[in-house]
mmCIF file of C-alpha atoms in Angstrom:
data_model
loop_
_atom_site.group_PDB
_atom_site.id
_atom_site.type_symbol
_atom_site.label_atom_id
_atom_site.label_comp_id
_atom_site.label_asym_id
_atom_site.label_seq_id
_atom_site.Cartn_x
_atom_site.Cartn_y
_atom_site.Cartn_z
ATOM 1 C CA MET A 1 6.732 -3.468 14.810
ATOM 2 C CA VAL A 2 6.196 -1.364 11.620
ATOM 3 C CA THR A 3 3.175 -1.452 9.413
ATOM 4 C CA ILE A 4 3.132 -0.367 5.727
ATOM 5 C CA GLN A 5 -0.072 -0.152 4.087
ATOM 6 C CA PHE A 6 -0.108 -0.156 0.013
ATOM 7 C CA VAL A 7 -2.584 2.336 -1.230
ATOM 8 C CA PRO A 8 -3.152 1.947 -5.166
ATOM 9 C CA TYR A 9 -4.247 4.983 -6.962
ATOM 10 C CA THR A 10 -7.552 3.462 -7.622
ATOM 11 C CA GLU A 11 -8.705 3.349 -4.196
ATOM 12 C CA ILE A 12 -8.547 7.173 -3.865
ATOM 13 C CA GLU A 13 -8.898 8.218 -7.415
ATOM 14 C CA ASN A 14 -12.810 8.667 -7.242
ATOM 15 C CA LEU A 15 -12.508 10.661 -3.508
ATOM 16 C CA SER A 16 -12.672 14.464 -3.180
ATOM 17 C CA GLY A 17 -9.595 16.147 -2.451
ATOM 18 C CA LEU A 18 -10.636 16.320 1.106
ATOM 19 C CA GLY A 19 -11.626 12.630 1.206
ATOM 20 C CA ARG A 20 -8.362 11.438 -0.051
ATOM 21 C CA ILE A 21 -6.664 13.585 2.395
ATOM 22 C CA ARG A 22 -8.701 12.013 5.062
ATOM 23 C CA LYS A 23 -8.162 8.461 4.019
ATOM 24 C CA LEU A 24 -4.539 8.997 4.046
ATOM 25 C CA LEU A 25 -4.267 10.836 7.435
ATOM 26 C CA ASN A 26 -6.168 8.363 9.025
ATOM 27 C CA ILE A 27 -4.130 5.583 8.176
ATOM 28 C CA ALA A 28 -1.036 7.676 9.263
ATOM 29 C CA LYS A 29 -2.965 7.983 12.374
ATOM 30 C CA MET A 30 -3.410 4.634 13.224
ATOM 31 C CA ASN A 31 0.925 4.562 13.494
ATOM 32 C CA LYS A 32 0.614 2.740 9.583
ATOM 33 C CA ILE A 33 3.199 3.971 6.989
ATOM 34 C CA VAL A 34 1.107 4.735 3.581
ATOM 35 C CA LEU A 35 2.887 3.748 0.460
ATOM 36 C CA LEU A 36 0.739 5.543 -2.202
ATOM 37 C CA GLN A 37 0.675 4.619 -5.701
ATOM 38 C CA GLY A 38 1.097 8.093 -7.435
ATOM 39 C CA ARG A 39 0.945 11.538 -5.574
ATOM 40 C CA LEU A 40 -1.496 13.626 -4.455
ATOM 41 C CA ARG A 41 -1.894 17.555 -6.148
ATOM 42 C CA LYS A 42 0.206 20.279 -5.074
ATOM 43 C CA GLU A 43 -3.086 21.767 -3.538
ATOM 44 C CA GLU A 44 -4.266 18.452 -1.769
ATOM 45 C CA GLU A 45 -0.659 18.408 -0.143
ATOM 46 C CA ALA A 46 -0.311 21.512 1.264
ATOM 47 C CA GLU A 47 -3.778 20.570 2.633
ATOM 48 C CA LEU A 48 -2.589 17.565 3.966
ATOM 49 C CA ILE A 49 -0.043 19.487 6.121
ATOM 50 C CA LYS A 50 -2.110 22.089 6.946
ATOM 51 C CA THR A 51 -4.913 19.407 8.479
ATOM 52 C CA THR A 52 -2.265 17.562 10.323
ATOM 53 C CA MET A 53 -0.781 20.530 11.816
ATOM 54 C CA GLU A 54 -4.329 21.541 13.093
ATOM 55 C CA GLU A 55 -4.896 17.588 14.745
ATOM 56 C CA ILE A 56 -1.575 17.086 16.509
ATOM 57 C CA ASP A 57 -1.995 16.260 20.054
ATOM 58 C CA LYS A 58 -0.600 14.140 22.965
ATOM 59 C CA LYS A 59 -1.438 10.875 20.720
ATOM 60 C CA PHE A 60 -0.737 11.892 17.281
ATOM 61 C CA LYS A 61 2.779 13.765 16.394
ATOM 62 C CA GLY A 62 2.070 14.667 13.032
ATOM 63 C CA ILE A 63 3.682 13.024 9.745
ATOM 64 C CA GLU A 64 6.574 12.757 7.594
ATOM 65 C CA LEU A 65 6.155 12.798 3.881
ATOM 66 C CA ALA A 66 8.383 12.194 0.812
ATOM 67 C CA VAL A 67 7.041 12.142 -2.842
ATOM 68 C CA ILE A 68 9.294 10.636 -5.817
ATOM 69 C CA ASN A 69 7.852 12.105 -9.232
ATOM 70 C CA PRO A 70 9.590 10.429 -12.258
ATOM 71 C CA SER A 71 8.882 13.369 -14.586
ATOM 72 C CA GLN A 72 11.555 15.234 -12.310
ATOM 73 C CA THR A 73 14.090 12.752 -12.864
ATOM 74 C CA ALA A 74 13.751 12.866 -16.764
ATOM 75 C CA LYS A 75 17.061 13.350 -18.224
ATOM 76 C CA ASP A 76 15.967 13.853 -21.853
ATOM 77 C CA ASP A 77 13.275 15.581 -23.884
ATOM 78 C CA LEU A 78 11.763 12.079 -25.059
ATOM 79 C CA GLN A 79 11.392 11.183 -21.582
ATOM 80 C CA LYS A 80 9.845 14.483 -20.475
ATOM 81 C CA PHE A 81 7.304 14.407 -23.072
ATOM 82 C CA LYS A 82 6.701 10.946 -22.403
ATOM 83 C CA TYR A 83 5.784 11.410 -18.525
ATOM 84 C CA GLY A 84 3.700 14.859 -19.513
ATOM 85 C CA PHE A 85 1.688 12.594 -21.926
ATOM 86 C CA LEU A 86 1.077 9.821 -19.553
ATOM 87 C CA ASN A 87 0.086 12.380 -16.937
ATOM 88 C CA MET A 88 -2.223 14.052 -19.119
ATOM 89 C CA PHE A 89 -4.358 10.719 -19.960
ATOM 90 C CA PHE A 90 -3.589 9.167 -16.154
ATOM 91 C CA GLY A 91 -3.525 11.774 -14.179
ATOM 92 C CA GLU A 92 -1.058 11.860 -10.957
ATOM 93 C CA THR A 93 -0.487 8.153 -10.907
ATOM 94 C CA GLN A 94 3.002 8.247 -11.605
ATOM 95 C CA GLY A 95 5.303 8.217 -8.542
ATOM 96 C CA LEU A 96 5.319 7.161 -5.163
ATOM 97 C CA THR A 97 4.458 8.841 -1.919
ATOM 98 C CA ILE A 98 5.163 8.058 1.626
ATOM 99 C CA ILE A 99 3.470 9.227 4.310
ATOM 100 C CA GLY A 100 4.031 8.004 7.777
ATOM 101 C CA PRO A 101 3.306 8.966 11.295
ATOM 102 C CA SER A 102 6.142 11.651 13.172
ATOM 103 C CA SER A 103 6.125 8.935 16.173
ATOM 104 C CA ILE A 104 7.848 6.025 13.853
ATOM 105 C CA VAL A 105 9.517 7.742 11.253
ATOM 106 C CA LYS A 106 12.203 9.050 12.394
ATOM 107 C CA ASN A 107 13.867 10.695 9.312
ATOM 108 C CA ILE A 108 12.975 10.228 5.333
ATOM 109 C CA LYS A 109 16.126 10.469 3.072
ATOM 110 C CA LYS A 110 15.264 11.338 -0.777
ATOM 111 C CA ASP A 111 17.110 11.885 -3.557
ATOM 112 C CA PRO A 112 15.523 11.855 -7.177
ATOM 113 C CA ASN A 113 15.686 7.843 -7.577
ATOM 114 C CA LYS A 114 15.144 6.770 -3.820
ATOM 115 C CA ILE A 115 13.693 6.958 -0.574
ATOM 116 C CA GLU A 116 15.494 6.029 2.505
ATOM 117 C CA LEU A 117 12.917 5.655 5.712
ATOM 118 C CA LEU A 118 14.592 5.907 9.072
ATOM 119 C CA THR A 119 12.137 4.570 11.641
ATOM 120 C CA LYS A 120 12.136 4.732 15.342
ATOM 121 C CA GLU A 121 9.957 2.432 17.857
ATOM 122 C CA ALA A 122 6.536 3.366 18.081
ATOM 123 C CA LYS A 123 5.367 4.296 21.646
ATOM 124 C CA ARG A 124 2.154 2.450 22.326
#
């Protein structure tokens, strides 16, 4: 069975960068796929990957990560302006982030408009 845990951005917005990383990584370490409203900052994504690499062991094999950023798919200048304006006021709440443990997530295929998440049976 695959468990998906939705995390609204409001649940992590007041945490420090390390606090955000710990919260999301702890959920993934419970063999749950994290569906985060919004996205982490680039530095936080890099730190998440670094922290994950340090914590790999026999029980925890790492994570798979994918982000959809709507401002990257904006087709015209008006859309780009709109997303830039929204990010200025609301921060990184635009977009969607998926973080899944490598023991469950086989592959994540991403294009600008969708994510396909292929899973494998979790080993218990």
